Structure formats: structure tokens, C-alpha cells
Short mmCIF file of C-alpha atoms in Angstrom, two decimals:
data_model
loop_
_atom_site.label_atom_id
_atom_site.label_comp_id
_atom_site.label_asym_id
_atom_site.label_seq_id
_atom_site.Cartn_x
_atom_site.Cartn_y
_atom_site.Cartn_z
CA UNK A 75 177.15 139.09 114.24
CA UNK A 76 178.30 135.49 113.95
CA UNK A 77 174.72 133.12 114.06
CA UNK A 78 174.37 131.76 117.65
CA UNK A 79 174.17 128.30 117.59
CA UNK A 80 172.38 126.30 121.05
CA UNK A 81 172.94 122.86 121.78
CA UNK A 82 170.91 120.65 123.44
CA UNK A 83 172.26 117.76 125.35
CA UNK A 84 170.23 114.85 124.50
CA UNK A 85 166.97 114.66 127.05
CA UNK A 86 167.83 118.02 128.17
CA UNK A 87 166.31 121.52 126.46
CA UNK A 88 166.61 125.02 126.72
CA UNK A 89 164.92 128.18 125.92
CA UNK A 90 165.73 130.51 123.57
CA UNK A 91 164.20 134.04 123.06
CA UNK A 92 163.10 135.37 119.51
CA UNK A 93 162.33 138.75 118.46
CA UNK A 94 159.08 139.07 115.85
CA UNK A 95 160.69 138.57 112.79
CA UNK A 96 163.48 136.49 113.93
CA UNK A 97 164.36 132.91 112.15
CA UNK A 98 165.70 130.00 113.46
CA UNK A 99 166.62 126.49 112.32
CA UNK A 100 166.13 122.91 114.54
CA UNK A 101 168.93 120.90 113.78
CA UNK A 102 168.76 117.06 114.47
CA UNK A 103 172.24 116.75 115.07
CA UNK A 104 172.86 113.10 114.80
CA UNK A 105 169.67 111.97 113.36
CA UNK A 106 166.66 110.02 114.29
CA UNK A 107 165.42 112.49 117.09
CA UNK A 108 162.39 114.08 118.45
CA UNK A 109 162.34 117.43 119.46
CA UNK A 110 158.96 118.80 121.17
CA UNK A 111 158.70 122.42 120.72
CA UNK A 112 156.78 125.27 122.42
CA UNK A 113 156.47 129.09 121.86
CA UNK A 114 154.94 131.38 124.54
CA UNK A 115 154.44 135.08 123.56
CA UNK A 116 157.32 137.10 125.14
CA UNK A 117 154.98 139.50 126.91
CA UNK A 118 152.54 137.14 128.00
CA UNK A 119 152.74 133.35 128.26
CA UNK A 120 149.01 132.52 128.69
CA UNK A 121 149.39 132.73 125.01
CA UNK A 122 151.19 129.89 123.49
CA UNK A 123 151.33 128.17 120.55
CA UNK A 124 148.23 125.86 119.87
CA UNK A 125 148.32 122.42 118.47
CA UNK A 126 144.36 122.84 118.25
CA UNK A 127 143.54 126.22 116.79
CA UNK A 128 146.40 125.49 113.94
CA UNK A 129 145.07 122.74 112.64
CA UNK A 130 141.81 125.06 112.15
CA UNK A 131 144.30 127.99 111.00
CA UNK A 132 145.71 125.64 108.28
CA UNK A 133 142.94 123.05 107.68
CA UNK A 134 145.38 120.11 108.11
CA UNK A 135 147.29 117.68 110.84
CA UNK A 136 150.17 119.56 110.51
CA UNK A 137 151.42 123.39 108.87
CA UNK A 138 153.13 123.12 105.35
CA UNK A 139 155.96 125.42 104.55
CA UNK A 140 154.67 128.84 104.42
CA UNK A 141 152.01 128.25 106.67
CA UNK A 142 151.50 129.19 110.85
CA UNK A 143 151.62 128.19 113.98
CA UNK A 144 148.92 130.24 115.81
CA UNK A 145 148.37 130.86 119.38
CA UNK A 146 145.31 130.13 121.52
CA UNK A 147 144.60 133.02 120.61
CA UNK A 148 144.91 132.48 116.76
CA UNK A 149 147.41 134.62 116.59
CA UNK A 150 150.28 133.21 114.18
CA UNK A 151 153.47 132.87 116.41
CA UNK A 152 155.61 131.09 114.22
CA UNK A 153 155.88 130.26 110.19
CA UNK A 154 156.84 126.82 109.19
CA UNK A 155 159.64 128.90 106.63
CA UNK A 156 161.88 125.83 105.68
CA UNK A 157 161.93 122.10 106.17
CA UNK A 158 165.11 120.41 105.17
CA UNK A 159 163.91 116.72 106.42
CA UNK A 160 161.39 114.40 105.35
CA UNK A 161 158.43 116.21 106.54
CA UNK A 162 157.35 114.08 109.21
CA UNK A 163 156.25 115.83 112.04
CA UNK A 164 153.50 115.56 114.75
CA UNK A 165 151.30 117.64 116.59
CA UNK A 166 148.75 115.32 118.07
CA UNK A 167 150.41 113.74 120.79
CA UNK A 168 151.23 115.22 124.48
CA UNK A 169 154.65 115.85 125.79
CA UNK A 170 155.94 112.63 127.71
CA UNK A 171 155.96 113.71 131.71
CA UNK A 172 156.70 111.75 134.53
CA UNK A 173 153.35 110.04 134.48
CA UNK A 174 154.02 108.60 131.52
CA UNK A 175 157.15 106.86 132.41
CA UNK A 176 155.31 105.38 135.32
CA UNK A 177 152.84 103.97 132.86
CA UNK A 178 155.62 102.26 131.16
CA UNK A 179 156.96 100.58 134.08
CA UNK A 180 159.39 103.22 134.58
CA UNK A 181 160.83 102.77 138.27
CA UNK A 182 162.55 105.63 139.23
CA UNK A 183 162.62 109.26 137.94
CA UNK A 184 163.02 109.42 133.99
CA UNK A 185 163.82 112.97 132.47
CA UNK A 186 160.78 114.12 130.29
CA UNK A 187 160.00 117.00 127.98
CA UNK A 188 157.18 118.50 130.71
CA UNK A 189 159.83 118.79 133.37
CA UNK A 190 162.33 119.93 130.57
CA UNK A 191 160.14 122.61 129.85
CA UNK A 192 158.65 123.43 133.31
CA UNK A 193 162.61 123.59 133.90
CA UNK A 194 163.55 125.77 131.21
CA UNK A 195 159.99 128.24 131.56
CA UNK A 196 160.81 128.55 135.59
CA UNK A 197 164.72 129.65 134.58
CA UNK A 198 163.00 132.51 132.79
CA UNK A 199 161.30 133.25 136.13
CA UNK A 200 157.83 131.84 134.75
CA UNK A 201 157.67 129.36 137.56
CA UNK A 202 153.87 128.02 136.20
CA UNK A 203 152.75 127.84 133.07
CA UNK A 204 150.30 125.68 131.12
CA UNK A 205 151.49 122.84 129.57
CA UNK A 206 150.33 123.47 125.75
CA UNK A 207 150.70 120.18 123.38
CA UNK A 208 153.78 120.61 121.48
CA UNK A 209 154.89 120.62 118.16
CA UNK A 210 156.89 117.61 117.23
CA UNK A 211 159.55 117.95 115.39
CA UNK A 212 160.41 114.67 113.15
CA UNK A 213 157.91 112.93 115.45
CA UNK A 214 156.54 109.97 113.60
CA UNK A 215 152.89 109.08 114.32
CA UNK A 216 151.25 107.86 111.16
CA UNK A 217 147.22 108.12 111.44
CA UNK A 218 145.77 104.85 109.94
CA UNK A 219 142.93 103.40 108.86
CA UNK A 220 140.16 103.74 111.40
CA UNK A 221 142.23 106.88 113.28
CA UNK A 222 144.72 104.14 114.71
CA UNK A 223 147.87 106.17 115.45
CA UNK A 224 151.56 104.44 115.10
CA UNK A 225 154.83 105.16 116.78
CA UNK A 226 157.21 104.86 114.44
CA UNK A 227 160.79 105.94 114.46
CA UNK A 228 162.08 109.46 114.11
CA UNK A 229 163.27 109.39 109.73
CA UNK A 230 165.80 112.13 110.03
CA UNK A 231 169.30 112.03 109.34
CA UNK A 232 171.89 113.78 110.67
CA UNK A 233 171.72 117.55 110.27
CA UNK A 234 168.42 117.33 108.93
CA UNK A 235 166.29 120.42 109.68
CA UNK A 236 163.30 122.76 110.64
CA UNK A 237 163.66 126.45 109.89
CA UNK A 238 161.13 128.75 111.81
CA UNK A 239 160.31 132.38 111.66
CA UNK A 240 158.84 134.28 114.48
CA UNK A 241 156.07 136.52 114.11
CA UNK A 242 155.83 137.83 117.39
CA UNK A 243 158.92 138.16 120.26
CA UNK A 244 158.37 134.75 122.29
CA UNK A 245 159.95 132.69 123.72
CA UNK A 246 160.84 129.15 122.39
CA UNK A 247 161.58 126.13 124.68
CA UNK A 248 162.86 122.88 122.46
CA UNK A 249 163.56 119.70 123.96
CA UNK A 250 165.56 117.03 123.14
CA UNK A 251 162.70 114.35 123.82
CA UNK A 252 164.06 111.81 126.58
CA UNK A 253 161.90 108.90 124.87
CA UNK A 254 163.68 105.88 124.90
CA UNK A 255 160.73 103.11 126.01
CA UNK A 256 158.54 103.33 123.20
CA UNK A 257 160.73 103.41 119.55
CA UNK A 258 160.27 107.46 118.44
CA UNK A 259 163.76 108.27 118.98
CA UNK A 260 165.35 104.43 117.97
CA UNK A 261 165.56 103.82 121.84
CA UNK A 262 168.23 106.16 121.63
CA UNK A 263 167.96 110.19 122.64
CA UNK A 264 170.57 112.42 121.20
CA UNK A 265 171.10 116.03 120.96
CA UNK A 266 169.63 118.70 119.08
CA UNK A 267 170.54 121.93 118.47
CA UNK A 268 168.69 125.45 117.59
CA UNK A 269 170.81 127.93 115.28
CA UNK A 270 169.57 131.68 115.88
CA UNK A 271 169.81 133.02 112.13
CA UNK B 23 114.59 109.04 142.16
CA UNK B 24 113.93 109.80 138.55
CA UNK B 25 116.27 110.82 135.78
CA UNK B 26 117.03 114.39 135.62
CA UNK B 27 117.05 116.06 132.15
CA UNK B 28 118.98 119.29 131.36
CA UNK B 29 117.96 121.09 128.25
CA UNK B 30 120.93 123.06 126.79
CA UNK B 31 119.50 125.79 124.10
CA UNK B 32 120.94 125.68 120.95
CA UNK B 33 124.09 128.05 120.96
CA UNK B 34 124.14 128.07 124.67
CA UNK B 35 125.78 125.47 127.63
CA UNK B 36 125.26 124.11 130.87
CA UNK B 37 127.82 122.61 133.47
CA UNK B 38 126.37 119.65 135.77
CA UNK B 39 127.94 117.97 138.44
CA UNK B 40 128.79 114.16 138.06
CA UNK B 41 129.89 112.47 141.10
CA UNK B 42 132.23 109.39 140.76
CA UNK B 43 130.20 106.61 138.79
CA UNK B 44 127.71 108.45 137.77
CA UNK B 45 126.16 107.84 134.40
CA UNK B 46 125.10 111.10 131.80
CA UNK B 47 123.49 110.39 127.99
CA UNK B 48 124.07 113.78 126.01
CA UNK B 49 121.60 113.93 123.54
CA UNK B 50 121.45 115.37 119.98
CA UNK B 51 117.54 116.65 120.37
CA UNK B 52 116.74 117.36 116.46
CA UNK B 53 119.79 115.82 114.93
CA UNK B 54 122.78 117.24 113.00
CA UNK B 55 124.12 119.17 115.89
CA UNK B 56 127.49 119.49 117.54
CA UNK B 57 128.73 118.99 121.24
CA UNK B 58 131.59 120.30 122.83
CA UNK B 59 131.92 118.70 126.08
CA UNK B 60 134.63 119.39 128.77
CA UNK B 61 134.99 118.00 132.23
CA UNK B 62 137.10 119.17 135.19
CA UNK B 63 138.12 117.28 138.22
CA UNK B 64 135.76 118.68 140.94
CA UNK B 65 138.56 119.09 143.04
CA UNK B 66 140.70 120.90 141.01
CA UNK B 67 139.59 122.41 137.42
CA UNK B 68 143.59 122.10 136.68
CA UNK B 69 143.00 119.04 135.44
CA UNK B 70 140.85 118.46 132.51
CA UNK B 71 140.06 115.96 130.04
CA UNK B 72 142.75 116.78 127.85
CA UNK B 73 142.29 115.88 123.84
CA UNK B 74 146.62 115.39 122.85
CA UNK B 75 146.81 112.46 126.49
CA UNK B 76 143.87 110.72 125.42
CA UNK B 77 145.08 109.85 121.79
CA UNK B 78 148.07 108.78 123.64
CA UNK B 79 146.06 106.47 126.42
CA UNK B 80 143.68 104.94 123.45
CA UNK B 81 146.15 105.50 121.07
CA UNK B 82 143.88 106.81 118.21
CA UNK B 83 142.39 109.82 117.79
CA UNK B 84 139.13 109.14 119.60
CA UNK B 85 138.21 106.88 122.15
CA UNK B 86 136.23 103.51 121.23
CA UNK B 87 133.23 102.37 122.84
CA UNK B 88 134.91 101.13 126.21
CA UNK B 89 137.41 103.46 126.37
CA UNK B 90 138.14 106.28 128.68
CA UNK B 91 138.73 109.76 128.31
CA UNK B 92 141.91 110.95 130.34
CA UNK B 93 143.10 114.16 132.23
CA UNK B 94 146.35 116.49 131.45
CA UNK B 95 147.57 114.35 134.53
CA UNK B 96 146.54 111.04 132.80
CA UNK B 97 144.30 109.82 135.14
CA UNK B 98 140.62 108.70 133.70
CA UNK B 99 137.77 111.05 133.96
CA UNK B 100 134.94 109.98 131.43
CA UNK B 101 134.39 106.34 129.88
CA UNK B 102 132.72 105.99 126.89
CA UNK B 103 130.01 103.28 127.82
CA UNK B 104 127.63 103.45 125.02
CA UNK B 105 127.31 105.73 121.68
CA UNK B 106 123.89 105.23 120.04
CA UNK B 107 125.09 107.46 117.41
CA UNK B 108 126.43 106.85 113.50
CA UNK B 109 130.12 107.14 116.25
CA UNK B 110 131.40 110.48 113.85
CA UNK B 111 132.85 112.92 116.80
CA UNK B 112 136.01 114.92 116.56
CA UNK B 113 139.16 115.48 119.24
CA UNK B 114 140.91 117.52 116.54
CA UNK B 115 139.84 121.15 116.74
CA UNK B 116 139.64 123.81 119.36
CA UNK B 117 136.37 125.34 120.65
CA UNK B 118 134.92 128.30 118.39
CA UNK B 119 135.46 131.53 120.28
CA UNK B 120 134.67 135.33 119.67
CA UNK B 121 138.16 135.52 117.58
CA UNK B 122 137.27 132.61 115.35
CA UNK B 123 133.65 134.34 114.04
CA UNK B 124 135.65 137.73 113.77
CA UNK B 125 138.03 135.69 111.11
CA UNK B 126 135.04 134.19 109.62
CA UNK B 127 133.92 137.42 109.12
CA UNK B 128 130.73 137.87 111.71
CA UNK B 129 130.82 141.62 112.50
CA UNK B 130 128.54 141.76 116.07
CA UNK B 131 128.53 139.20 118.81
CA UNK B 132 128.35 136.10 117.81
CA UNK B 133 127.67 132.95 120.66
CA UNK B 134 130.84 130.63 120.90
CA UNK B 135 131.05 127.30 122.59
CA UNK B 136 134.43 129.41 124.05
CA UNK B 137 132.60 131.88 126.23
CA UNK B 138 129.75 129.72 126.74
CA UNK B 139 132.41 127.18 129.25
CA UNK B 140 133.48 130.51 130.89
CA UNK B 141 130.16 131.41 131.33
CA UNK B 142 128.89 128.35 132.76
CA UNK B 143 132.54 127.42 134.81
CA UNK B 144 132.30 131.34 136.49
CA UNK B 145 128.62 130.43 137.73
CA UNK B 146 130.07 127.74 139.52
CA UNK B 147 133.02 130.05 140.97
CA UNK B 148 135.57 129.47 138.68
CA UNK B 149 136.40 132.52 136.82
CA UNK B 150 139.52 131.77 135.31
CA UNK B 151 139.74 128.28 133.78
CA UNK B 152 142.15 126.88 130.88
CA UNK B 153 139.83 126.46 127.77
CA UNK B 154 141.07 122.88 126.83
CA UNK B 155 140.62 121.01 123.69
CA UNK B 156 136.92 119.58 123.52
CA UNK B 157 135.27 116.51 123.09
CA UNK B 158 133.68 117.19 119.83
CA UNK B 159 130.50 115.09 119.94
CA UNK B 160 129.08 114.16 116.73
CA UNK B 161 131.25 116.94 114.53
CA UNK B 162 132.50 115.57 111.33
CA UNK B 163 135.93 116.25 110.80
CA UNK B 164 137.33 113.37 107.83
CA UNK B 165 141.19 113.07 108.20
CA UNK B 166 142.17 113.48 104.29
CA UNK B 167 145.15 111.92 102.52
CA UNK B 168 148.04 114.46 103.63
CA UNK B 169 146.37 115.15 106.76
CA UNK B 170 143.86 117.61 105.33
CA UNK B 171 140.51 118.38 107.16
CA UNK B 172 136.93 118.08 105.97
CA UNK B 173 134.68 120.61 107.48
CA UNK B 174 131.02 117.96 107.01
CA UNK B 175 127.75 118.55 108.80
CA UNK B 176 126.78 115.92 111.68
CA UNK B 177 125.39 113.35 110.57
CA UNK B 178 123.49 112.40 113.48
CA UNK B 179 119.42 111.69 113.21
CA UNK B 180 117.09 113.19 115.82
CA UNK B 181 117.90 111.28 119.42
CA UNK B 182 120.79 110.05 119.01
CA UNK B 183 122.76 109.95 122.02
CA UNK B 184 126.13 109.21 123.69
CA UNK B 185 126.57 107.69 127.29
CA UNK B 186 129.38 108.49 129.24
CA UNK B 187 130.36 107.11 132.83
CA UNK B 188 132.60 109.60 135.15
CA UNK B 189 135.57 107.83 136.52
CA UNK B 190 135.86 110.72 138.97
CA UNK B 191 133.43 113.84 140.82
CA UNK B 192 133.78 116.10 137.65
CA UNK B 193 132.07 118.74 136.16
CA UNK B 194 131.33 118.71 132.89
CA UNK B 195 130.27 121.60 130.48
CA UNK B 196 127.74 120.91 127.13
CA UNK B 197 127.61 123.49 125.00
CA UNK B 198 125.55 123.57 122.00
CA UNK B 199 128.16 124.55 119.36
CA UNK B 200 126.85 128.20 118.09
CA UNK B 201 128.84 127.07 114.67
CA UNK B 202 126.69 128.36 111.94
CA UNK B 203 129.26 129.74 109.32
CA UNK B 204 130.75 126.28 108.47
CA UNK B 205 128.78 123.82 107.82
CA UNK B 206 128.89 121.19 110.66
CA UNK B 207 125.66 121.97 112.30
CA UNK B 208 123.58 122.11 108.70
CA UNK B 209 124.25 126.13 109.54
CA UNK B 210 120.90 125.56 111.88
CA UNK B 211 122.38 125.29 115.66
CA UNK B 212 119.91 123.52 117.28
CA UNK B 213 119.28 122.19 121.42
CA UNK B 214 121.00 119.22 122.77
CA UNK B 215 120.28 117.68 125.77
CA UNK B 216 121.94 115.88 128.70
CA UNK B 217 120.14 112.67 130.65
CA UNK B 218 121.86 112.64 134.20
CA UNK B 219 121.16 108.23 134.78
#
């Protein structure tokens, strides 16, 4: 079978189910992008991938390759397999959601990666699930001195990617982050894309 | 009326009620012990003081000293008004739970700060809560180069306290981290207190 390959329009996402043992790659098509990602367990989504119990599971901000993901459970969900980009990802910040556009003097309605993924989880038929902190993809939120945090653009180039492996069947929602106040994404949202391998 | 004080055992919690602009002092009793503190909106324990918005609203990784703590909805729950502490406390890592002391290789029952906010959030009527990330009071966590964590003892001395002002009728959970495999309580869990001003 031919790999399946999902795009993303930019500030959209979608959801993509992956059997345990199943790998995947996060493409930043264009470069310079964000892309939050979450992973609920297939058979039950009250267990999730957690930005808090991996830093314990790894001892660090962030998984290296050939380290986990683990649930709230701590429960490794995915392994960090391959990472063709430069390594800068985040995993302390929340998804943007409409509040947060309204904090930034947004006016009207301004796509985020909550609704993205409420949208995506409620196609699936889960209508309400928790909102876990994602797993940023190319994010770039240097810590400082003092436990300052940045936000600094997205270094990727075009094709640069993240290759996952699954350890358990979930489901993975990955959004195309809509951010285009503050300067993650260069001001400028573009697509992604998820390759089933 | 005069201040009420809540003694919280070592490895055990209590939840009090803190009505809008109300004033609480949680109090390391002996010294060199951990707090993990939640609060709920009393209206709705859907919305919590969540750990991954507040780095966004203060943008660092904890609050300063006239800074607020916000919900999963962004609003402000908890200001920091005063620490009379060395200011060491952690956002970073998720509550110890039953699994945790399993992979740390406790055989029995072993107290975690985990079951300790179910047990004290079901008293009050609310047996199914999220377990958000906590406010690690006085727990040591350095931030190494490459985003590696330091697993230190608290370094706080015998009353040292933190005061914290609720922006909204909350409840808020104390629990006296059980933690006594790792080092951040000196391996000694000892009582903490809370001052309700």
C-alpha cells in the first residue's frame, strides 16, 4: 500500500488514526510553521498525551529522539523516532483558543487550534474532551534567564520534519496553528501535512 | 473574627473554600517540604488553574510576586500577593500518583498528592474532577542547559510561607506532597499548613 499522505490547510487540522506500532512523519510543508499536536488513546480518550508527566518520563523540557510521549497515565503513547528539523519544539505553552485572540485585540472570530481540535475530536463522534497542552511541533519558545519565555519564530524550512511512532492505537489530531498576531508562525500560517508510513 | 488555621498532615490534603478576595498564607510548618496546590472555580470545577495558560498570561514559567495565576479559560483565579519564601516553586511537573511510586518501585500503597485532590474534591461532591497540572510550592526543579531537570530538595526554612489572593469563589486543594523517593522533600514529608486571612 502506497503511504497516505494528509494535508492540512493552513489554520485548519485533522485527525488521523494510528494503530500501536504505526509511524508517521509531520511535514512542515512550506516552512516556518507550528503545528500543535495531540494523541488520545483510541479506546479511551480520558487518556491523552501529557505535556506534564513527560517531562517527568524523560527528565527534560522536551523528549529527545528515542524517547516518549506518555499519557496521563504515564503510559508512553508516542516515540519521538526521527527529527529531520532543527529540534526546536515546545511543550510548555497552551493551545491558542478563542480567548486568546480576544486578548490580542482580536475582533471577530479567529480560527484556533482548541476549536481545530474540538472540531476534529467531535467529527470522530467525541463531542467533549479535555483540552490536554499540546506538543508543539517547531514551536519556538526559548526559556531564559530568570524562566522568561520568548516567542520566537518557527526555524523550519520547507519539508522539514517530525517522525512519530505509536505505541498504542490513538488517535492523533495535528493542527496547522492559526497564529498570526504574535510572530511563531512569521505572521504567516501555512499548511502542514502528516504522511502515514 | 480570627484567622482560621488548617493543618494539612504531612502526605495528606485539605480543600478550603475561598470566596472572591479572600486572602490564604500556605505555610511550610518544618521547612523543606513541597505543596501542590490546585484551585477550581466554585462554580464549575471545569475550570482550573491551569499550569501551560499561566506561562502564557505571565509569560515565564512561574508567576512573579504580583502576578496571577489563570484558569484553562484564562480568566484569573489566584494572585500571588506575597512569597516570604527563598521564591523556588515549580509549574513543570505533574502531581505524583499511585502509577508514579509503582515506577519508582514502591510495592504497597503509597500516599500521592494525586489521590489525595480526589479524595478531598469527592468530600466536597465532586467525584470526578480533571487532575490538572499543580502549583508546585516550594519544589526545586532547576531548568538545565538543554532543558534537563534537576530533581533538588526545598529549600525552604521552617515558616516560610506564600500568600495568595483569590480573584474568584474557588476551592483550592493543599496537599502535602507524599514524595519521599526523590529527593525534594529531604525524603522526610512533613505538615504544611494553610492561614485562611
Amino acid at each position: 500500500m502506497a503511504d497516505e499522505l494528509v494535508q492540512v490547510p493552513a489554520r485548519e487540522a485533522r485527525a488521523v488514526r494510528v494503530a500501536s506500532g504505526g509511524r508517521f512523519r509531520v511535514i512542515d510543508v512550506e516552512g516556518g510553521q507550528v503545528v500543535d499536536l495531540f494523541a488520545f488513546a483510541a479506546d479511551d480518550v480520558g487518556e491523552y498525551a501529557s505535556a506534564e508527566h513527560t517531562r517527568i518520563w524523560v527528565n527534560r523540557l522536551f523528549p529527545r529522539v528515542g524517547e516518549a510521549f506518555v499519557t496521563n497515565r504515564r503510559r508512553p503513547i508516542l516515540w519521538l523516532e526521527r527529527d529531520d528539523s532543527p529540534g526546536v519544539h515546545d511543550m510548555l505553552c497552551a493551545a491558542c483558543d478563542p480567548t486568546r485572540y480576544r486578548l490580542l485585540g482580536v475582533g471577530g472570530w479567529h480560527a484556533s487550534c482548541q476549536e481545530n481540535l474540538q472540531g476534529a475530536m467531535a467529527a470522530l463522534g467525541h463531542d467533549r474532551v479535555e483540552i490536554p497542552q499540546p506538543i508543539n511541533l517547531f514551536m519556538n519558545i526559548p526559556v531564559r534567564d530568570g524562566g522568561e519565555l520568548g516567542w520566537e519564530p518557527a526555524p523550519t524550512r520547507a519539508g522539514d520534519s517530525v517522525t512519530l511512532r505509536a505505541e498504542t492505537d490513538c488517535i492523533v489530531v495535528v493542527s496547522a496553528c492559526p497564529q498570526d498576531i504574535v510572530p511563531i508562525n512569521h505572521n504567516n500560517p501555512t499548511p502542514i501535512a502528516v504522511e502515514l508510513l
